[in-house]
Amino acid sequence: MPQIFHHSTNALAKTTIFGAIFILVAALWVAAEISRSSWNTGQWVEIQQPVQFSHKHHTGDDGIDCRYCHTSVETAASAGIPSTSVCMNCHKQIWADSPYLQPVRASFSTGKPLEWTRVHDLPDYVYFNHSIHVNKGVGCSTCHGRVDQMPVVYQASSLQMEWCLGCHRAPEKFVRPQDKIFDMEWRQENKTTAEIKDGKSLVNTNHIQPAKVLTSCSTCHR
Amino acid sequence: MQDQPKAKPFRSSSFFKDGLSSRQPVEGTIARGWLREDKELYTGKKTTTSPSAAAPLTSAIAPTGPTATTPNANASPSQVAAAYPDDVEKFPFPITEEILNRGQERFQIYCSVCHGMTGQGDGMIVRRGFRKPPSYHEQRLREAPVGHFFDVVSNGWGAMPSYASQVPVRDRWAIIGYIRALQLSQAGAQPATQTSGDRK
């Protein structure tokens, strides 16, 4: 009886078995990369807003403090988005006729709030709170990047669980002195051993809770 | 799970006609702990309308300094107080170093953009074309009672907007304490004013 399969098919069979494992691993890797990619997380994507509001102009060039507009960032879970009347503090007088500010003036005269598009949006099953981070030494730029250089705000971090945990496991790599929280130029991460040593002492003085507590599921999923 | 139909800050709602998820309280509602009984603290206006004895302006922020030798102690003539008859002349609570530091921080967030770091009225927004505010170091404002400052911050004054929605009451007083310290630091070379200036 003649052989149905040629000798070379042996090799083919072996490669397919090996290849199947390889392809599976590769597929998993690709899936993981896709889930971490900005296509999935929305990182780096500049979101257009109803008003061309520029953080670069207002905070970088004019030096307005974050808290002037995001008033509740030190006291509440939400940082707060300024109401139209806060914009009008200044824009009643300067750039008062600018066409770019037409929606702001319309909102001010009708009382209908501006509808900004969210840039950062955690799923609703996650609990996040600004005040605890800001009061325990995590600066805005560590999570939001150089907002003072952004004409249009984008998400500078992935906001995935992995990212939160990376810091909650080792906060000493990120914390900074309390008077540098709003300093956009301060380093976003402690890298050298001396910096990490400073970080460790801040973790102690700020009484930051141990990683066991900070990585417990119910800290963020409550 | 990702988007639950619950009200979170700043989220719009299709449930209410105006599209806002947070409701406006009924007019006259007072939240717990917000009963504003202390008129001097919350309005900067005197409880009684009869003018009380003019207290030295500096006493509250330089309690240990020899107030009699500071220029401001003498500079509280009745004619300045008369321009602001209802405004309190004393801080409603003692201005400690801690409160001055808080005041400095809050001043630099909310006021320095227009009034400048030292209160000269040369802030960044003014340089970009906003109307120039008066310097805090002019005679009239050095003599004005603290209640007048509180009134300006809470209700606005001419071209200056109200900061009531952005700055809570105690922080407003802390800012005013810091403005007083700024005024003293620029007022001259008296030893008492020097110490007050250093306290920031």
CSV table of C-alpha atoms in Angstrom, one decimal:
chain,number,residue,atom,x,y,z
A,1,MET,CA,0.0,0.0,0.0
A,2,PRO,CA,1.4,3.3,-1.0
A,3,GLN,CA,2.0,5.9,1.6
A,4,ILE,CA,-0.8,8.4,1.7
A,5,PHE,CA,1.3,11.1,3.3
A,6,HIS,CA,4.6,12.1,2.0
A,7,HIS,CA,7.6,12.1,4.4
A,8,SER,CA,7.7,15.9,4.6
A,9,THR,CA,4.3,16.0,6.2
A,10,ASN,CA,5.9,14.7,9.4
A,11,ALA,CA,7.8,18.0,9.6
A,12,LEU,CA,4.6,19.9,8.8
A,13,ALA,CA,2.7,18.1,11.6
A,14,LYS,CA,5.5,18.9,14.1
A,15,THR,CA,5.5,22.6,13.1
A,16,THR,CA,1.8,22.9,13.4
A,17,ILE,CA,1.8,21.5,17.0
A,18,PHE,CA,4.6,23.8,17.9
A,19,GLY,CA,3.1,26.6,15.9
A,20,ALA,CA,-0.2,26.2,17.7
A,21,ILE,CA,1.4,26.9,21.1
A,22,PHE,CA,3.4,29.7,19.6
A,23,ILE,CA,0.4,31.3,17.9
A,24,LEU,CA,-1.7,31.0,21.1
A,25,VAL,CA,1.0,32.8,23.1
A,26,ALA,CA,1.4,35.4,20.4
A,27,ALA,CA,-2.3,35.9,20.3
A,28,LEU,CA,-2.5,36.4,24.0
A,29,TRP,CA,0.4,38.8,23.9
A,30,VAL,CA,-1.3,40.8,21.1
A,31,ALA,CA,-4.6,40.9,23.1
A,32,ALA,CA,-2.7,42.1,26.1
A,33,GLU,CA,-1.0,44.8,24.1
A,34,ILE,CA,-4.3,45.9,22.5
A,35,SER,CA,-6.0,46.1,25.9
A,36,ARG,CA,-3.1,48.3,27.1
A,37,SER,CA,-3.0,50.4,23.9
A,38,SER,CA,-4.3,53.8,23.7
A,39,TRP,CA,-6.9,52.6,21.2
A,40,ASN,CA,-8.5,50.8,24.2
A,41,THR,CA,-7.6,53.1,27.1
A,42,GLY,CA,-8.1,56.4,25.3
A,43,GLN,CA,-4.6,57.5,26.4
A,44,TRP,CA,-3.0,60.4,24.5
A,45,VAL,CA,-6.2,61.1,22.6
A,46,GLU,CA,-6.9,64.8,22.4
A,47,ILE,CA,-10.6,65.4,23.1
A,48,GLN,CA,-12.1,68.4,21.3
A,49,GLN,CA,-14.3,70.6,23.6
A,50,PRO,CA,-17.3,72.9,22.9
A,51,VAL,CA,-15.0,75.9,23.7
A,52,GLN,CA,-11.4,75.9,22.7
A,53,PHE,CA,-10.2,76.3,26.2
A,54,SER,CA,-6.4,76.0,26.5
A,55,HIS,CA,-4.7,75.0,29.7
A,56,LYS,CA,-1.4,76.0,28.1
A,57,HIS,CA,-2.6,79.6,27.9
A,58,HIS,CA,-4.4,79.8,31.2
A,59,THR,CA,-2.0,77.9,33.5
A,60,GLY,CA,1.3,77.8,31.5
A,61,ASP,CA,1.4,81.4,30.2
A,62,ASP,CA,-0.8,83.2,32.6
A,63,GLY,CA,0.1,81.2,35.7
A,64,ILE,CA,-3.4,80.6,37.0
A,65,ASP,CA,-3.3,78.0,39.8
A,66,CYS,CA,-5.3,74.8,39.2
A,67,ARG,CA,-7.3,75.4,42.3
A,68,TYR,CA,-8.6,78.7,40.9
A,69,CYS,CA,-10.9,76.6,38.6
A,70,HIS,CA,-10.7,73.1,40.1
A,71,THR,CA,-11.7,74.4,43.5
A,72,SER,CA,-12.7,71.2,45.2
A,73,VAL,CA,-9.7,69.1,44.3
A,74,GLU,CA,-8.3,69.3,47.9
A,75,THR,CA,-11.5,68.6,49.7
A,76,ALA,CA,-13.7,66.3,47.6
A,77,ALA,CA,-13.7,63.2,45.5
A,78,SER,CA,-14.2,65.2,42.3
A,79,ALA,CA,-11.8,67.9,41.3
A,80,GLY,CA,-14.6,70.1,40.1
A,81,ILE,CA,-15.1,71.8,36.7
A,82,PRO,CA,-15.5,75.6,36.9
A,83,SER,CA,-18.9,77.1,36.3
A,84,THR,CA,-19.4,79.6,33.6
A,85,SER,CA,-19.4,82.4,36.1
A,86,VAL,CA,-15.7,81.6,36.9
A,87,CYS,CA,-14.8,82.1,33.3
A,88,MET,CA,-16.7,85.3,33.3
A,89,ASN,CA,-14.6,86.6,36.2
A,90,CYS,CA,-12.0,87.5,33.6
A,91,HIS,CA,-13.8,87.2,30.3
A,92,LYS,CA,-16.4,89.8,31.1
A,93,GLN,CA,-13.5,92.2,30.4
A,94,ILE,CA,-10.7,90.5,28.5
A,95,TRP,CA,-11.3,88.9,25.1
A,96,ALA,CA,-14.9,89.9,25.8
A,97,ASP,CA,-15.8,90.0,22.1
A,98,SER,CA,-13.8,86.9,21.0
A,99,PRO,CA,-15.8,84.6,18.8
A,100,TYR,CA,-14.1,81.6,20.6
A,101,LEU,CA,-15.9,82.7,23.8
A,102,GLN,CA,-19.4,82.8,22.2
A,103,PRO,CA,-20.6,79.6,23.8
A,104,VAL,CA,-19.4,80.9,27.2
A,105,ARG,CA,-21.3,84.1,26.9
A,106,ALA,CA,-24.3,82.3,25.7
A,107,SER,CA,-24.2,79.9,28.7
A,108,PHE,CA,-23.7,82.9,31.0
A,109,SER,CA,-26.8,84.7,29.7
A,110,THR,CA,-29.1,81.7,29.5
A,111,GLY,CA,-27.9,80.0,32.7
A,112,LYS,CA,-27.5,76.7,30.8
A,113,PRO,CA,-24.2,75.1,31.8
A,114,LEU,CA,-21.5,74.4,29.2
A,115,GLU,CA,-21.3,70.7,28.3
A,116,TRP,CA,-17.7,69.7,28.4
A,117,THR,CA,-16.7,66.3,27.1
A,118,ARG,CA,-15.1,64.1,29.8
A,119,VAL,CA,-11.5,63.3,29.1
A,120,HIS,CA,-10.8,61.0,32.1
A,121,ASP,CA,-13.6,58.6,32.8
A,122,LEU,CA,-13.2,55.7,35.1
A,123,PRO,CA,-15.9,52.9,35.0
A,124,ASP,CA,-18.6,53.5,37.5
A,125,TYR,CA,-17.7,50.4,39.5
A,126,VAL,CA,-14.4,52.1,40.5
A,127,TYR,CA,-14.2,54.6,43.4
A,128,PHE,CA,-11.7,57.4,43.0
A,129,ASN,CA,-11.1,60.3,45.3
A,130,HIS,CA,-8.8,63.3,44.5
A,131,SER,CA,-8.6,64.8,48.0
A,132,ILE,CA,-6.8,61.8,49.6
A,133,HIS,CA,-4.2,61.7,46.8
A,134,VAL,CA,-3.6,65.4,46.9
A,135,ASN,CA,-3.4,65.6,50.7
A,136,LYS,CA,-1.0,62.6,50.9
A,137,GLY,CA,1.5,63.8,48.5
A,138,VAL,CA,0.5,62.8,44.9
A,139,GLY,CA,0.9,65.7,42.5
A,140,CYS,CA,-1.4,66.5,39.6
A,141,SER,CA,1.3,66.0,37.1
A,142,THR,CA,2.0,62.4,38.3
A,143,CYS,CA,-1.4,61.3,37.0
A,144,HIS,CA,-2.3,64.0,34.5
A,145,GLY,CA,1.1,64.9,33.0
A,146,ARG,CA,2.1,68.4,32.0
A,147,VAL,CA,-1.4,69.9,31.8
A,148,ASP,CA,0.2,73.3,31.7
A,149,GLN,CA,1.6,72.4,28.2
A,150,MET,CA,-1.6,71.0,26.8
A,151,PRO,CA,-3.6,73.3,24.5
A,152,VAL,CA,-6.1,70.4,24.5
A,153,VAL,CA,-6.3,68.1,27.5
A,154,TYR,CA,-5.6,64.4,26.9
A,155,GLN,CA,-5.3,61.5,29.2
A,156,ALA,CA,-1.7,61.1,30.1
A,157,SER,CA,-2.1,57.7,32.0
A,158,SER,CA,-3.8,54.5,31.0
A,159,LEU,CA,-6.2,54.7,34.1
A,160,GLN,CA,-6.2,50.9,34.1
A,161,MET,CA,-6.2,49.0,37.3
A,162,GLU,CA,-2.7,48.0,36.7
A,163,TRP,CA,-1.6,51.6,36.7
A,164,CYS,CA,-3.4,52.4,40.0
A,165,LEU,CA,-1.9,49.4,41.6
A,166,GLY,CA,1.6,50.2,40.4
A,167,CYS,CA,1.5,53.2,42.6
A,168,HIS,CA,-0.5,51.7,45.5
A,169,ARG,CA,2.1,49.0,45.8
A,170,ALA,CA,5.0,51.4,46.0
A,171,PRO,CA,3.9,55.0,46.7
A,172,GLU,CA,7.4,56.0,47.7
A,173,LYS,CA,8.2,56.1,44.0
A,174,PHE,CA,5.8,58.9,43.3
A,175,VAL,CA,5.0,61.0,46.4
A,176,ARG,CA,6.4,64.5,46.6
A,177,PRO,CA,6.5,67.3,49.3
A,178,GLN,CA,3.2,68.9,50.1
A,179,ASP,CA,4.1,72.4,48.7
A,180,LYS,CA,5.0,70.8,45.3
A,181,ILE,CA,1.6,69.2,44.6
A,182,PHE,CA,0.6,71.8,42.1
A,183,ASP,CA,4.1,72.4,40.7
A,184,MET,CA,3.9,71.1,37.2
A,185,GLU,CA,7.7,71.1,36.8
A,186,TRP,CA,8.4,68.9,39.7
A,187,ARG,CA,9.5,65.3,38.7
A,188,GLN,CA,6.5,63.0,38.1
A,189,GLU,CA,8.3,60.0,39.4
A,190,ASN,CA,11.1,59.4,42.0
A,191,LYS,CA,13.9,57.5,40.2
A,192,THR,CA,17.3,57.9,41.9
A,193,THR,CA,18.0,56.2,45.2
A,194,ALA,CA,18.1,59.6,47.0
A,195,GLU,CA,14.7,60.6,45.6
A,196,ILE,CA,13.2,57.2,46.6
A,197,LYS,CA,14.7,57.7,50.1
A,198,ASP,CA,12.9,61.1,50.3
A,199,GLY,CA,9.8,59.3,49.1
A,200,LYS,CA,10.1,56.8,51.8
A,201,SER,CA,10.3,59.4,54.5
A,202,LEU,CA,7.3,61.2,53.0
A,203,VAL,CA,5.4,57.9,53.1
A,204,ASN,CA,6.2,57.8,56.9
A,205,THR,CA,5.4,61.5,57.7
A,206,ASN,CA,2.1,61.4,55.7
A,207,HIS,CA,1.2,58.1,57.3
A,208,ILE,CA,0.4,56.5,54.0
A,209,GLN,CA,-1.2,53.1,54.6
A,210,PRO,CA,0.6,49.9,53.9
A,211,ALA,CA,0.3,48.3,50.4
A,212,LYS,CA,-1.8,45.5,51.9
A,213,VAL,CA,-4.6,48.0,52.6
A,214,LEU,CA,-4.1,50.0,49.4
A,215,THR,CA,-4.3,47.0,47.1
A,216,SER,CA,-7.2,45.4,48.8
A,217,CYS,CA,-10.1,45.1,46.3
A,218,SER,CA,-12.6,47.0,48.5
A,219,THR,CA,-10.4,50.1,48.5
A,220,CYS,CA,-11.4,50.9,44.9
A,221,HIS,CA,-14.4,48.6,44.4
A,222,ARG,CA,-16.7,49.5,47.2
B,1,MET,CA,-21.4,48.2,35.1
B,2,GLN,CA,-19.2,50.5,33.0
B,3,ASP,CA,-21.9,53.3,33.0
B,4,GLN,CA,-24.4,52.9,35.8
B,5,PRO,CA,-27.5,55.1,35.7
B,6,LYS,CA,-26.6,57.0,38.9
B,7,ALA,CA,-26.0,60.6,39.6
B,8,LYS,CA,-22.3,61.5,39.8
B,9,PRO,CA,-20.8,65.0,39.9
B,10,PHE,CA,-21.2,66.9,36.6
B,11,ARG,CA,-23.0,64.1,34.9
B,12,SER,CA,-26.1,65.1,33.0
B,13,SER,CA,-29.4,63.4,33.6
B,14,SER,CA,-32.3,62.5,31.3
B,15,PHE,CA,-34.5,62.2,34.3
B,16,PHE,CA,-35.0,65.9,35.0
B,17,LYS,CA,-36.2,68.4,32.5
B,18,ASP,CA,-33.3,70.8,32.9
B,19,GLY,CA,-30.8,68.0,32.2
B,20,LEU,CA,-28.9,68.5,35.5
B,21,SER,CA,-28.4,65.6,37.8
B,22,SER,CA,-28.0,67.8,40.9
B,23,ARG,CA,-31.1,69.7,42.1
B,24,GLN,CA,-31.1,73.3,43.2
B,25,PRO,CA,-32.1,73.5,46.9
B,26,VAL,CA,-35.4,75.2,47.6
B,27,GLU,CA,-34.9,78.9,48.3
B,28,GLY,CA,-34.2,79.5,51.9
B,29,THR,CA,-32.8,76.0,52.5
B,30,ILE,CA,-30.1,75.9,55.1
B,31,ALA,CA,-27.8,72.8,55.1
B,32,ARG,CA,-26.8,71.3,58.4
B,33,GLY,CA,-23.9,73.3,59.9
B,34,TRP,CA,-24.6,76.3,57.5
B,35,LEU,CA,-26.8,78.3,59.8
B,36,ARG,CA,-25.1,81.6,59.5
B,37,GLU,CA,-25.8,83.1,62.9
B,38,ASP,CA,-22.6,84.9,63.4
B,39,LYS,CA,-23.2,88.0,61.4
B,40,GLU,CA,-19.7,89.4,61.8
B,41,LEU,CA,-18.1,86.2,60.6
B,42,TYR,CA,-20.4,85.7,57.6
B,43,THR,CA,-21.0,89.2,56.4
B,44,GLY,CA,-18.2,91.3,57.9
B,45,LYS,CA,-21.0,93.7,59.0
B,46,LYS,CA,-21.4,94.9,62.6
B,47,THR,CA,-24.1,93.3,64.6
B,48,THR,CA,-25.0,96.6,66.1
B,49,THR,CA,-25.2,99.7,63.9
B,50,SER,CA,-23.8,102.0,66.5
B,51,PRO,CA,-20.1,102.6,65.8
B,52,SER,CA,-17.9,100.8,68.3
B,53,ALA,CA,-14.6,102.2,69.6
B,54,ALA,CA,-12.2,102.0,66.7
B,55,ALA,CA,-9.9,99.1,67.4
B,56,PRO,CA,-6.4,99.3,66.2
B,57,LEU,CA,-6.3,97.6,62.8
B,58,THR,CA,-3.0,95.9,63.5
B,59,SER,CA,-4.0,94.3,66.8
B,60,ALA,CA,-5.3,91.2,65.3
B,61,ILE,CA,-2.4,90.2,63.2
B,62,ALA,CA,0.5,91.6,65.4
B,63,PRO,CA,-0.9,90.9,68.8
B,64,THR,CA,2.6,90.9,70.5
B,65,GLY,CA,4.0,93.8,68.6
B,66,PRO,CA,4.1,97.3,70.1
B,67,THR,CA,1.0,98.4,68.2
B,68,ALA,CA,1.2,101.9,69.5
B,69,THR,CA,4.3,102.6,67.3
B,70,THR,CA,3.0,101.1,64.1
B,71,PRO,CA,1.7,103.6,61.6
B,72,ASN,CA,-1.6,101.8,61.2
B,73,ALA,CA,-2.5,101.9,64.9
B,74,ASN,CA,-2.8,105.7,64.7
B,75,ALA,CA,-4.1,105.6,61.2
B,76,SER,CA,-7.6,104.7,62.0
B,77,PRO,CA,-9.1,108.1,62.1
B,78,SER,CA,-12.9,108.3,62.4
B,79,GLN,CA,-13.3,109.7,59.0
B,80,VAL,CA,-12.0,106.5,57.3
B,81,ALA,CA,-14.2,104.3,59.5
B,82,ALA,CA,-17.1,106.7,58.8
B,83,ALA,CA,-16.8,105.8,55.1
B,84,TYR,CA,-17.6,102.2,55.9
B,85,PRO,CA,-19.9,102.6,58.9
B,86,ASP,CA,-21.3,99.1,58.9
B,87,ASP,CA,-18.1,97.2,58.4
B,88,VAL,CA,-16.4,95.4,61.2
B,89,GLU,CA,-12.9,96.7,62.2
B,90,LYS,CA,-11.7,93.5,63.9
B,91,PHE,CA,-11.3,90.0,62.6
B,92,PRO,CA,-14.0,87.7,63.9
B,93,PHE,CA,-11.4,85.2,65.0
B,94,PRO,CA,-7.8,85.6,66.0
B,95,ILE,CA,-5.4,85.5,63.1
B,96,THR,CA,-2.6,83.1,64.0
B,97,GLU,CA,0.5,82.3,62.1
B,98,GLU,CA,-1.2,79.2,60.7
B,99,ILE,CA,-4.1,81.2,59.4
B,100,LEU,CA,-1.7,83.7,57.9
B,101,ASN,CA,0.1,80.9,56.0
B,102,ARG,CA,-3.3,79.6,54.8
B,103,GLY,CA,-4.1,83.2,53.8
B,104,GLN,CA,-0.9,83.6,51.8
B,105,GLU,CA,-1.6,80.3,49.9
B,106,ARG,CA,-5.2,81.2,49.1
B,107,PHE,CA,-4.2,84.8,48.2
B,108,GLN,CA,-1.7,83.5,45.7
B,109,ILE,CA,-4.3,81.2,44.2
B,110,TYR,CA,-7.3,83.5,43.9
B,111,CYS,CA,-6.1,87.1,44.1
B,112,SER,CA,-2.5,87.3,42.9
B,113,VAL,CA,-3.5,86.7,39.2
B,114,CYS,CA,-4.9,90.3,39.2
B,115,HIS,CA,-3.6,92.0,42.4
B,116,GLY,CA,0.0,90.7,42.0
B,117,MET,CA,2.1,88.8,44.5
B,118,THR,CA,2.6,91.9,46.7
B,119,GLY,CA,-0.8,93.5,46.2
B,120,GLN,CA,0.5,96.3,43.9
B,121,GLY,CA,-2.2,95.5,41.3
B,122,ASP,CA,0.2,94.3,38.7
B,123,GLY,CA,-0.9,90.6,38.3
B,124,MET,CA,-0.7,88.6,35.1
B,125,ILE,CA,-4.3,89.1,34.1
B,126,VAL,CA,-3.9,92.9,34.5
B,127,ARG,CA,-0.9,92.8,32.2
B,128,ARG,CA,-3.2,91.0,29.7
B,129,GLY,CA,-5.6,93.9,29.7
B,130,PHE,CA,-7.8,93.5,32.7
B,131,ARG,CA,-8.6,96.7,34.5
B,132,LYS,CA,-5.9,97.6,37.0
B,133,PRO,CA,-7.1,97.3,40.6
B,134,PRO,CA,-5.9,99.9,43.2
B,135,SER,CA,-2.7,99.0,45.1
B,136,TYR,CA,-3.4,97.6,48.6
B,137,HIS,CA,-0.7,100.0,49.8
B,138,GLU,CA,-2.6,103.2,49.1
B,139,GLN,CA,-3.6,105.2,52.2
B,140,ARG,CA,-7.4,104.6,51.7
B,141,LEU,CA,-7.1,100.8,51.7
B,142,ARG,CA,-4.6,100.7,54.5
B,143,GLU,CA,-7.1,102.5,56.7
B,144,ALA,CA,-10.2,100.7,55.5
B,145,PRO,CA,-11.7,98.3,58.0
B,146,VAL,CA,-11.3,94.6,57.5
B,147,GLY,CA,-15.1,94.3,57.0
B,148,HIS,CA,-14.8,96.3,53.8
B,149,PHE,CA,-12.3,93.8,52.4
B,150,PHE,CA,-14.7,91.0,53.3
B,151,ASP,CA,-17.5,92.8,51.6
B,152,VAL,CA,-15.4,93.3,48.4
B,153,VAL,CA,-14.4,89.6,48.2
B,154,SER,CA,-17.9,88.3,49.0
B,155,ASN,CA,-20.0,90.6,46.9
B,156,GLY,CA,-17.7,92.0,44.3
B,157,TRP,CA,-16.7,95.7,43.9
B,158,GLY,CA,-17.0,97.5,40.6
B,159,ALA,CA,-14.9,95.6,38.0
B,160,MET,CA,-13.8,93.0,40.6
B,161,PRO,CA,-15.9,89.8,40.6
B,162,SER,CA,-17.3,88.1,43.7
B,163,TYR,CA,-15.3,85.3,45.0
B,164,ALA,CA,-18.0,83.9,47.3
B,165,SER,CA,-18.4,80.8,45.2
B,166,GLN,CA,-14.7,80.0,45.0
B,167,VAL,CA,-13.4,80.9,48.5
B,168,PRO,CA,-15.1,79.7,51.7
B,169,VAL,CA,-15.8,82.2,54.5
B,170,ARG,CA,-12.9,81.3,56.8
B,171,ASP,CA,-10.4,81.4,53.9
B,172,ARG,CA,-11.7,84.9,53.0
B,173,TRP,CA,-10.8,86.1,56.4
B,174,ALA,CA,-7.4,84.4,56.2
B,175,ILE,CA,-6.7,86.1,52.9
B,176,ILE,CA,-7.6,89.5,54.5
B,177,GLY,CA,-5.3,88.7,57.4
B,178,TYR,CA,-2.5,88.1,54.8
B,179,ILE,CA,-3.4,91.4,53.0
B,180,ARG,CA,-3.0,93.2,56.3
B,181,ALA,CA,0.4,91.5,56.7
B,182,LEU,CA,1.4,92.6,53.2
B,183,GLN,CA,0.3,96.2,53.9
B,184,LEU,CA,2.4,96.2,57.1
B,185,SER,CA,5.4,94.7,55.3
B,186,GLN,CA,5.4,97.6,52.8
B,187,ALA,CA,4.5,100.3,55.3
B,188,GLY,CA,7.9,101.3,56.6
B,189,ALA,CA,10.8,100.2,58.7
B,190,GLN,CA,9.2,100.0,62.1
B,191,PRO,CA,10.3,96.9,64.0
B,192,ALA,CA,6.8,95.8,64.6
B,193,THR,CA,6.0,95.9,60.9
B,194,GLN,CA,9.1,94.0,60.1
B,195,THR,CA,8.1,91.1,62.3
B,196,SER,CA,4.7,91.0,60.8
B,197,GLY,CA,6.2,90.9,57.3
B,198,ASP,CA,8.5,88.0,58.2
B,199,ARG,CA,5.7,86.0,59.5
B,200,LYS,CA,4.5,85.1,56.1
